mmCIF file of C-alpha atoms in Angstrom:
data_model
loop_
_atom_site.group_PDB
_atom_site.id
_atom_site.type_symbol
_atom_site.label_atom_id
_atom_site.label_comp_id
_atom_site.label_asym_id
_atom_site.label_seq_id
_atom_site.Cartn_x
_atom_site.Cartn_y
_atom_site.Cartn_z
ATOM 1 C CA MET A 1 11.408 15.676 4.906
ATOM 2 C CA ILE A 2 11.197 12.584 5.694
ATOM 3 C CA ILE A 3 12.580 10.874 8.850
ATOM 4 C CA ARG A 4 14.252 7.748 7.074
ATOM 5 C CA LEU A 5 13.679 4.783 9.867
ATOM 6 C CA GLN A 6 17.549 3.392 10.690
ATOM 7 C CA VAL A 7 16.289 -0.423 10.275
ATOM 8 C CA LEU A 8 18.937 -2.851 9.318
ATOM 9 C CA PHE A 9 17.725 -4.753 5.896
ATOM 10 C CA GLN A 10 18.822 -7.935 5.280
ATOM 11 C CA PRO A 11 19.619 -8.325 1.024
ATOM 12 C CA LEU A 12 17.857 -10.966 -0.355
ATOM 13 C CA ASN A 13 19.143 -13.334 -3.317
ATOM 14 C CA PRO A 14 16.706 -13.824 -5.734
ATOM 15 C CA SER A 15 18.598 -13.954 -8.812
ATOM 16 C CA SER A 16 18.059 -17.659 -9.037
ATOM 17 C CA TYR A 17 14.108 -17.160 -10.052
ATOM 18 C CA LEU A 18 15.932 -15.299 -12.928
ATOM 19 C CA THR A 19 17.216 -18.815 -14.868
ATOM 20 C CA PRO A 20 15.178 -20.808 -17.299
ATOM 21 C CA PRO A 21 13.140 -22.805 -15.833
ATOM 22 C CA SER A 22 15.283 -25.676 -17.067
ATOM 23 C CA LYS A 23 17.741 -24.268 -14.871
ATOM 24 C CA ARG A 24 15.683 -23.736 -11.532
ATOM 25 C CA THR A 25 17.103 -26.308 -7.909
ATOM 26 C CA LYS A 26 14.469 -27.378 -5.417
ATOM 27 C CA ASN A 27 15.948 -24.886 -3.400
ATOM 28 C CA PRO A 28 18.093 -21.679 -5.297
ATOM 29 C CA ASN A 29 17.451 -18.974 -2.458
ATOM 30 C CA PRO A 30 20.274 -19.288 0.680
ATOM 31 C CA ASN A 31 18.578 -17.227 2.414
ATOM 32 C CA PRO A 32 15.934 -18.941 5.007
ATOM 33 C CA LYS A 33 14.116 -15.233 6.057
ATOM 34 C CA PHE A 34 13.176 -15.820 2.087
ATOM 35 C CA ASN A 35 11.868 -19.451 1.382
ATOM 36 C CA PRO A 36 11.313 -19.333 -2.443
ATOM 37 C CA ILE A 37 8.842 -22.637 -1.456
ATOM 38 C CA GLN A 38 6.769 -20.873 0.928
ATOM 39 C CA LYS A 39 4.561 -17.465 -0.164
ATOM 40 C CA PRO A 40 5.815 -14.391 0.546
ATOM 41 C CA LYS A 41 3.434 -13.216 2.962
ATOM 42 C CA SER A 42 1.513 -10.199 0.931
ATOM 43 C CA TYR A 43 0.177 -8.265 3.917
ATOM 44 C CA LYS A 44 1.927 -7.113 6.715
ATOM 45 C CA PRO A 45 -0.821 -6.621 9.506
ATOM 46 C CA LEU A 46 -0.785 -2.934 10.851
ATOM 47 C CA LYS A 47 -1.324 -1.975 14.775
ATOM 48 C CA ASN A 48 -4.161 -0.316 16.030
ATOM 49 C CA GLY A 49 -3.154 3.633 17.188
ATOM 50 C CA LEU A 50 -4.357 2.156 20.928
ATOM 51 C CA THR A 51 -1.470 -0.478 23.220
ATOM 52 C CA SER A 52 -3.925 -3.019 23.896
ATOM 53 C CA THR A 53 -2.509 -6.193 25.381
ATOM 54 C CA SER A 54 -6.000 -8.385 24.468
ATOM 55 C CA SER A 55 -6.118 -10.379 21.057
ATOM 56 C CA SER A 56 -9.888 -9.005 20.513
ATOM 57 C CA PRO A 57 -10.491 -5.517 18.893
ATOM 58 C CA PRO A 58 -11.206 -3.372 22.657
ATOM 59 C CA GLN A 59 -15.039 -2.192 23.805
ATOM 60 C CA PRO A 60 -15.364 1.564 23.417
ATOM 61 C CA THR A 61 -15.852 2.772 27.236
ATOM 62 C CA THR A 62 -19.687 3.885 28.614
ATOM 63 C CA ASP A 63 -18.639 7.831 27.646
ATOM 64 C CA CYS A 64 -17.285 7.376 24.033
ATOM 65 C CA GLY A 65 -20.504 7.415 22.721
ATOM 66 C CA LEU A 66 -20.098 11.650 21.448
ATOM 67 C CA ARG A 67 -16.564 10.221 20.499
ATOM 68 C CA PHE A 68 -17.779 7.911 18.457
ATOM 69 C CA HIS A 69 -19.971 9.750 16.488
ATOM 70 C CA GLU A 70 -17.469 12.656 15.415
ATOM 71 C CA LYS A 71 -15.538 10.006 14.305
ATOM 72 C CA LEU A 72 -17.986 8.795 11.945
ATOM 73 C CA LEU A 73 -18.690 12.001 11.123
ATOM 74 C CA TYR A 74 -15.009 12.483 10.522
ATOM 75 C CA LEU A 75 -15.040 9.484 7.892
ATOM 76 C CA GLU A 76 -17.837 11.170 6.020
ATOM 77 C CA THR A 77 -15.929 14.570 5.046
ATOM 78 C CA LEU A 78 -13.124 11.122 3.651
ATOM 79 C CA LYS A 79 -16.070 9.628 1.801
ATOM 80 C CA VAL A 80 -15.256 6.154 3.803
ATOM 81 C CA ASN A 81 -18.118 4.485 4.233
ATOM 82 C CA PRO A 82 -18.521 3.551 7.671
ATOM 83 C CA THR A 83 -20.072 0.679 8.017
ATOM 84 C CA LYS A 84 -17.370 -0.713 6.060
ATOM 85 C CA ALA A 85 -15.164 1.160 8.285
ATOM 86 C CA LEU A 86 -16.394 -0.701 10.873
ATOM 87 C CA ALA A 87 -17.419 -3.838 9.826
ATOM 88 C CA LYS A 88 -13.633 -4.774 8.307
ATOM 89 C CA ASN A 89 -11.589 -2.603 10.818
ATOM 90 C CA PRO A 90 -12.791 -3.285 14.640
ATOM 91 C CA TYR A 91 -10.151 -1.378 16.435
ATOM 92 C CA PHE A 92 -11.535 2.084 14.445
ATOM 93 C CA ARG A 93 -14.133 2.270 17.654
ATOM 94 C CA SER A 94 -11.756 2.244 19.974
ATOM 95 C CA THR A 95 -8.939 4.821 18.637
ATOM 96 C CA PRO A 96 -8.782 8.022 19.091
ATOM 97 C CA LEU A 97 -9.910 10.744 16.946
ATOM 98 C CA SER A 98 -6.102 12.405 16.831
ATOM 99 C CA PHE A 99 -4.751 9.006 15.771
ATOM 100 C CA LEU A 100 -6.812 8.506 12.590
ATOM 101 C CA LYS A 101 -5.596 12.528 12.098
ATOM 102 C CA SER A 102 -2.783 11.426 12.922
ATOM 103 C CA VAL A 103 -2.962 8.968 9.182
ATOM 104 C CA GLU A 104 -4.224 12.044 6.918
ATOM 105 C CA ASN A 105 -1.488 13.743 8.119
ATOM 106 C CA CYS A 106 1.316 11.316 7.139
ATOM 107 C CA LEU A 107 -0.223 10.834 3.523
ATOM 108 C CA SER A 108 -0.944 14.877 3.384
ATOM 109 C CA SER A 109 2.793 15.158 4.085
ATOM 110 C CA MET A 110 3.424 12.634 0.637
ATOM 111 C CA GLY A 111 1.493 14.864 -0.966
ATOM 112 C CA ILE A 112 -1.526 13.433 -1.077
ATOM 113 C CA GLU A 113 -4.554 14.894 -1.442
ATOM 114 C CA ARG A 114 -7.630 14.847 0.551
ATOM 115 C CA SER A 115 -10.076 14.150 -2.151
ATOM 116 C CA ALA A 116 -7.990 10.419 -2.945
ATOM 117 C CA PHE A 117 -8.469 9.420 0.625
ATOM 118 C CA GLY A 118 -12.178 8.148 0.655
ATOM 119 C CA ARG A 119 -10.633 5.860 -2.255
ATOM 120 C CA ILE A 120 -7.880 4.487 -0.456
ATOM 121 C CA PHE A 121 -9.341 4.194 2.809
ATOM 122 C CA ASP A 122 -12.773 2.304 0.957
ATOM 123 C CA MET A 123 -10.297 -0.329 -0.378
ATOM 124 C CA HIS A 124 -7.741 -0.682 3.079
ATOM 125 C CA PRO A 125 -10.216 0.519 5.946
ATOM 126 C CA GLN A 126 -7.276 -1.095 7.779
ATOM 127 C CA LEU A 127 -4.691 2.132 6.691
ATOM 128 C CA LEU A 128 -6.945 4.145 9.300
ATOM 129 C CA THR A 129 -5.922 2.865 12.512
ATOM 130 C CA SER A 130 -2.264 2.470 11.318
ATOM 131 C CA ASP A 131 0.760 3.930 13.164
ATOM 132 C CA PRO A 132 2.271 6.589 11.005
ATOM 133 C CA TYR A 133 6.260 5.914 12.047
ATOM 134 C CA THR A 134 5.445 1.359 11.907
ATOM 135 C CA ASP A 135 3.332 1.163 9.076
ATOM 136 C CA LEU A 136 3.302 3.836 6.492
ATOM 137 C CA TYR A 137 6.567 5.961 6.923
ATOM 138 C CA PRO A 138 8.933 2.837 6.236
ATOM 139 C CA ILE A 139 6.789 1.898 2.994
ATOM 140 C CA PHE A 140 7.619 5.709 1.767
ATOM 141 C CA ASP A 141 11.059 5.869 2.800
ATOM 142 C CA PHE A 142 11.400 2.384 0.800
ATOM 143 C CA LEU A 143 9.220 3.820 -2.570
ATOM 144 C CA LEU A 144 12.557 6.845 -2.365
ATOM 145 C CA ASN A 145 15.454 5.513 -1.188
ATOM 146 C CA ASP A 146 15.686 1.844 -2.484
ATOM 147 C CA VAL A 147 13.136 2.635 -5.690
ATOM 148 C CA HIS A 148 13.927 5.926 -6.119
ATOM 149 C CA ILE A 149 10.758 6.796 -6.915
ATOM 150 C CA ARG A 150 11.131 10.769 -6.872
ATOM 151 C CA PHE A 151 9.150 12.800 -4.231
ATOM 152 C CA PRO A 152 6.632 14.580 -6.499
ATOM 153 C CA ASP A 153 5.416 10.235 -8.275
ATOM 154 C CA ILE A 154 4.914 9.047 -4.519
ATOM 155 C CA ARG A 155 1.011 10.425 -4.881
ATOM 156 C CA LYS A 156 1.010 8.973 -8.338
ATOM 157 C CA SER A 157 2.337 5.402 -7.008
ATOM 158 C CA ILE A 158 0.059 5.655 -3.576
ATOM 159 C CA ILE A 159 -2.760 6.380 -6.133
ATOM 160 C CA ARG A 160 -2.297 4.636 -8.274
ATOM 161 C CA CYS A 161 -1.891 1.622 -6.444
ATOM 162 C CA PRO A 162 -3.094 1.773 -2.516
ATOM 163 C CA ARG A 163 -2.562 -1.291 -2.026
ATOM 164 C CA LEU A 164 1.265 -0.389 -1.744
ATOM 165 C CA LEU A 165 0.854 0.838 2.050
ATOM 166 C CA ILE A 166 -0.143 -2.260 3.667
ATOM 167 C CA CYS A 167 2.412 -4.551 2.059
ATOM 168 C CA ASP A 168 5.141 -5.372 4.196
ATOM 169 C CA VAL A 169 8.773 -3.948 2.773
ATOM 170 C CA GLU A 170 10.998 -6.720 3.936
ATOM 171 C CA ASP A 171 8.118 -9.650 3.350
ATOM 172 C CA GLN A 172 6.917 -8.830 -0.197
ATOM 173 C CA LEU A 173 8.239 -5.131 -1.655
ATOM 174 C CA ARG A 174 12.222 -6.084 -1.353
ATOM 175 C CA PRO A 175 11.666 -9.477 -2.341
ATOM 176 C CA ALA A 176 9.776 -8.372 -6.050
ATOM 177 C CA LEU A 177 11.874 -4.800 -6.284
ATOM 178 C CA CYS A 178 14.973 -7.633 -6.270
ATOM 179 C CA PHE A 179 13.185 -10.382 -8.956
ATOM 180 C CA LEU A 180 12.450 -7.100 -10.889
ATOM 181 C CA ARG A 181 15.441 -5.768 -11.339
ATOM 182 C CA LYS A 182 17.385 -8.859 -12.561
ATOM 183 C CA LEU A 183 14.631 -9.554 -14.435
ATOM 184 C CA GLY A 184 15.910 -6.198 -16.174
ATOM 185 C CA PHE A 185 13.859 -3.435 -14.567
ATOM 186 C CA GLU A 186 17.121 -0.496 -13.984
ATOM 187 C CA GLY A 187 18.466 2.427 -15.329
ATOM 188 C CA PRO A 188 15.976 2.879 -18.456
ATOM 189 C CA ASN A 189 13.294 0.741 -17.557
ATOM 190 C CA ALA A 190 13.784 0.887 -13.626
ATOM 191 C CA LEU A 191 10.633 0.750 -11.721
ATOM 192 C CA ASN A 192 9.103 4.224 -12.009
ATOM 193 C CA CYS A 193 5.697 5.848 -10.658
ATOM 194 C CA GLN A 194 2.982 3.603 -13.090
ATOM 195 C CA THR A 195 4.932 0.324 -12.726
ATOM 196 C CA THR A 196 5.286 0.276 -9.184
ATOM 197 C CA LEU A 197 1.910 -1.755 -8.921
ATOM 198 C CA LEU A 198 4.440 -4.300 -9.269
ATOM 199 C CA LEU A 199 5.967 -4.330 -6.714
ATOM 200 C CA VAL A 200 3.088 -6.000 -4.123
ATOM 201 C CA SER A 201 2.901 -8.963 -6.795
ATOM 202 C CA SER A 202 4.205 -12.894 -5.512
ATOM 203 C CA VAL A 203 7.110 -12.739 -7.016
ATOM 204 C CA GLU A 204 6.868 -16.788 -6.387
ATOM 205 C CA GLY A 205 2.682 -16.990 -6.925
ATOM 206 C CA THR A 206 2.162 -14.467 -9.678
ATOM 207 C CA LEU A 207 5.006 -13.265 -11.519
ATOM 208 C CA MET A 208 7.161 -16.535 -12.436
ATOM 209 C CA PRO A 209 3.984 -18.471 -12.958
ATOM 210 C CA LYS A 210 3.623 -15.451 -15.745
ATOM 211 C CA LEU A 211 7.052 -16.024 -17.044
ATOM 212 C CA ASP A 212 6.316 -19.451 -16.921
ATOM 213 C CA TYR A 213 3.459 -19.025 -19.691
ATOM 214 C CA LEU A 214 4.490 -17.667 -22.583
ATOM 215 C CA MET A 215 7.965 -19.232 -22.160
ATOM 216 C CA SER A 216 6.026 -23.066 -22.863
ATOM 217 C CA LEU A 217 4.379 -20.536 -26.063
ATOM 218 C CA GLY A 218 6.875 -21.675 -27.364
ATOM 219 C CA LEU A 219 9.199 -18.252 -26.449
ATOM 220 C CA GLY A 220 12.672 -18.318 -25.742
ATOM 221 C CA TYR A 221 13.357 -16.620 -21.738
ATOM 222 C CA GLU A 222 15.121 -13.620 -23.533
ATOM 223 C CA GLU A 223 12.242 -13.396 -25.581
ATOM 224 C CA VAL A 224 9.877 -13.586 -22.943
ATOM 225 C CA VAL A 225 12.476 -10.521 -21.187
ATOM 226 C CA ASN A 226 12.312 -8.347 -23.258
ATOM 227 C CA MET A 227 8.611 -8.569 -23.633
ATOM 228 C CA VAL A 228 8.139 -7.844 -20.259
ATOM 229 C CA LEU A 229 10.390 -4.519 -20.172
ATOM 230 C CA ARG A 230 8.458 -3.034 -23.985
ATOM 231 C CA SER A 231 5.216 -3.895 -21.305
ATOM 232 C CA PRO A 232 5.115 -4.043 -17.825
ATOM 233 C CA GLY A 233 1.512 -4.254 -17.320
ATOM 234 C CA LEU A 234 1.699 -8.179 -18.691
ATOM 235 C CA LEU A 235 2.947 -9.015 -15.415
ATOM 236 C CA THR A 236 -0.584 -8.195 -13.894
ATOM 237 C CA PHE A 237 -2.608 -9.879 -16.272
ATOM 238 C CA SER A 238 -4.371 -13.003 -15.668
ATOM 239 C CA ILE A 239 -3.114 -15.905 -17.118
ATOM 240 C CA GLU A 240 -6.791 -18.131 -17.355
ATOM 241 C CA ASN A 241 -9.127 -14.717 -17.690
ATOM 242 C CA ASN A 242 -6.630 -12.892 -20.705
ATOM 243 C CA TYR A 243 -3.778 -14.688 -21.658
ATOM 244 C CA ARG A 244 -5.740 -18.157 -21.859
ATOM 245 C CA PRO A 245 -8.691 -16.721 -24.041
ATOM 246 C CA LYS A 246 -6.100 -14.686 -26.027
ATOM 247 C CA VAL A 247 -3.887 -17.199 -27.158
ATOM 248 C CA VAL A 248 -6.677 -19.533 -27.916
ATOM 249 C CA TYR A 249 -8.752 -16.905 -30.464
ATOM 250 C CA PHE A 250 -5.020 -15.690 -31.909
ATOM 251 C CA LEU A 251 -4.297 -19.487 -32.457
ATOM 252 C CA ASN A 252 -7.346 -21.073 -33.612
ATOM 253 C CA GLU A 253 -9.411 -18.053 -34.723
ATOM 254 C CA MET A 254 -6.703 -15.307 -36.650
ATOM 255 C CA LYS A 255 -4.702 -18.234 -37.356
ATOM 256 C CA GLY A 256 -1.646 -16.270 -35.721
ATOM 257 C CA ASP A 257 2.247 -16.655 -35.464
ATOM 258 C CA ILE A 258 2.956 -16.522 -32.091
ATOM 259 C CA ARG A 259 5.884 -14.432 -33.229
ATOM 260 C CA GLU A 260 3.748 -11.877 -34.105
ATOM 261 C CA LEU A 261 2.551 -11.753 -30.130
ATOM 262 C CA LYS A 262 6.478 -11.230 -29.704
ATOM 263 C CA ARG A 263 6.382 -8.287 -31.770
ATOM 264 C CA PHE A 264 3.571 -6.846 -30.198
ATOM 265 C CA PRO A 265 2.991 -8.358 -26.599
ATOM 266 C CA GLN A 266 0.484 -5.432 -26.086
ATOM 267 C CA TYR A 267 -2.380 -7.359 -27.745
ATOM 268 C CA PHE A 268 -2.835 -8.801 -24.234
ATOM 269 C CA SER A 269 -3.998 -5.607 -23.364
ATOM 270 C CA PHE A 270 -6.678 -5.209 -25.722
ATOM 271 C CA SER A 271 -10.263 -6.447 -24.679
ATOM 272 C CA LEU A 272 -10.959 -9.657 -26.898
ATOM 273 C CA GLU A 273 -14.706 -9.011 -26.805
ATOM 274 C CA GLY A 274 -14.579 -5.587 -26.954
ATOM 275 C CA LYS A 275 -11.792 -5.114 -29.709
ATOM 276 C CA ILE A 276 -10.192 -7.702 -30.666
ATOM 277 C CA LYS A 277 -13.036 -10.150 -32.177
ATOM 278 C CA PRO A 278 -15.301 -7.462 -33.266
ATOM 279 C CA ARG A 279 -12.374 -5.914 -35.168
ATOM 280 C CA HIS A 280 -11.045 -9.231 -36.318
ATOM 281 C CA ARG A 281 -14.013 -10.694 -37.951
ATOM 282 C CA LEU A 282 -14.398 -7.052 -40.040
ATOM 283 C CA LEU A 283 -11.712 -7.513 -42.002
ATOM 284 C CA VAL A 284 -12.476 -11.152 -42.806
ATOM 285 C CA GLU A 285 -15.944 -10.634 -43.691
ATOM 286 C CA HIS A 286 -14.213 -8.787 -46.616
ATOM 287 C CA GLY A 287 -11.314 -10.394 -46.726
ATOM 288 C CA PHE A 288 -8.684 -8.507 -45.560
ATOM 289 C CA TRP A 289 -5.757 -9.133 -43.094
ATOM 290 C CA LEU A 290 -3.680 -6.550 -40.547
ATOM 291 C CA PRO A 291 -1.205 -6.992 -38.665
ATOM 292 C CA LEU A 292 -1.848 -7.000 -35.072
ATOM 293 C CA LYS A 293 -0.182 -3.547 -34.669
ATOM 294 C CA GLU A 294 -2.698 -1.971 -36.828
ATOM 295 C CA MET A 295 -5.628 -3.621 -35.861
ATOM 296 C CA LEU A 296 -5.539 -2.414 -32.756
ATOM 297 C CA LYS A 297 -3.666 0.280 -31.936
ATOM 298 C CA VAL A 298 -5.630 2.694 -33.759
ATOM 299 C CA SER A 299 -9.090 4.376 -33.370
ATOM 300 C CA ASP A 300 -12.438 2.437 -34.063
ATOM 301 C CA GLY A 301 -12.343 5.910 -36.590
ATOM 302 C CA GLU A 302 -9.396 5.662 -38.056
ATOM 303 C CA PHE A 303 -9.542 1.576 -37.892
ATOM 304 C CA ASN A 304 -13.317 2.012 -40.071
ATOM 305 C CA ALA A 305 -11.413 4.694 -42.642
ATOM 306 C CA ARG A 306 -8.870 2.063 -42.823
ATOM 307 C CA LEU A 307 -11.516 -0.378 -43.680
ATOM 308 C CA ILE A 308 -13.200 1.525 -46.260
ATOM 309 C CA GLU A 309 -9.769 2.840 -48.076
ATOM 310 C CA MET A 310 -9.187 -1.227 -48.421
ATOM 311 C CA ARG A 311 -12.865 -1.441 -50.064
ATOM 312 C CA LEU A 312 -12.086 0.762 -52.126
ATOM 313 C CA ARG A 313 -8.729 -0.171 -53.802
ATOM 314 C CA LEU A 314 -10.591 -3.071 -53.607
ATOM 315 C CA ALA A 315 -12.939 -2.733 -55.991
ATOM 316 C CA GLY A 316 -11.280 -0.581 -57.801
#
């Protein structure tokens, strides 16, 4: 059972983010605590387990050699790279082993297996010296009671996106949740353990530009919203590395109609070089055409069988 910390939350009003670009004002959010003009802080500072008045990392004492060696062995049991941990988290040297184990106990209490710790701590070594009660439990509390993720699914959310553990609830997670709910991620489309990774995205810096780009293709606002609700992964793709090259190939080489992207937004989830281009070129080589869904959604074996069948029909 998690003891929910009594924190007074001030609700945000990101509804203005959801208006089409033509109707946006320069200062759509009256709440001074979350200025949409400024990029919200994505990460929160994780506190050292020891109280220190110095701004620099505390130095190890003369008798800590054995204890430090114990901590290195502890990292090895977790399958964490000690060199990387020390380089990215200098507070590790002075933090007692008992504090490190309290972080492990916190994650274990939420159902996260010890076998997953290595990947989590390697990605975010600052978690090793975090305070469970001020840094971690508030995040779990938010996921359980605000996002309404079931307790058995909390571990899935974290393993899928460990970055959740280093995001500040009020500066990052809550604004993103409000935006996504206004967008339509509620009810049957509510966030789940597979889509909570969207919460780590900046509203102004990441989510809105992707919506704007899709609308720049000639799609209406409601059409884009429906595409995103059907395929939430659209909000995780890079504009420059995913959207733009795939749109250019679709329009110039495939001579496609943007309306087909509206019907099959999953197009952007397939590899351009590994699947889209090879399959399209095979179809063109034999003078065939298939809708995006039929061309991409099937396995390689099914696609080749379909291609042979079409060739046989043509020959017959």
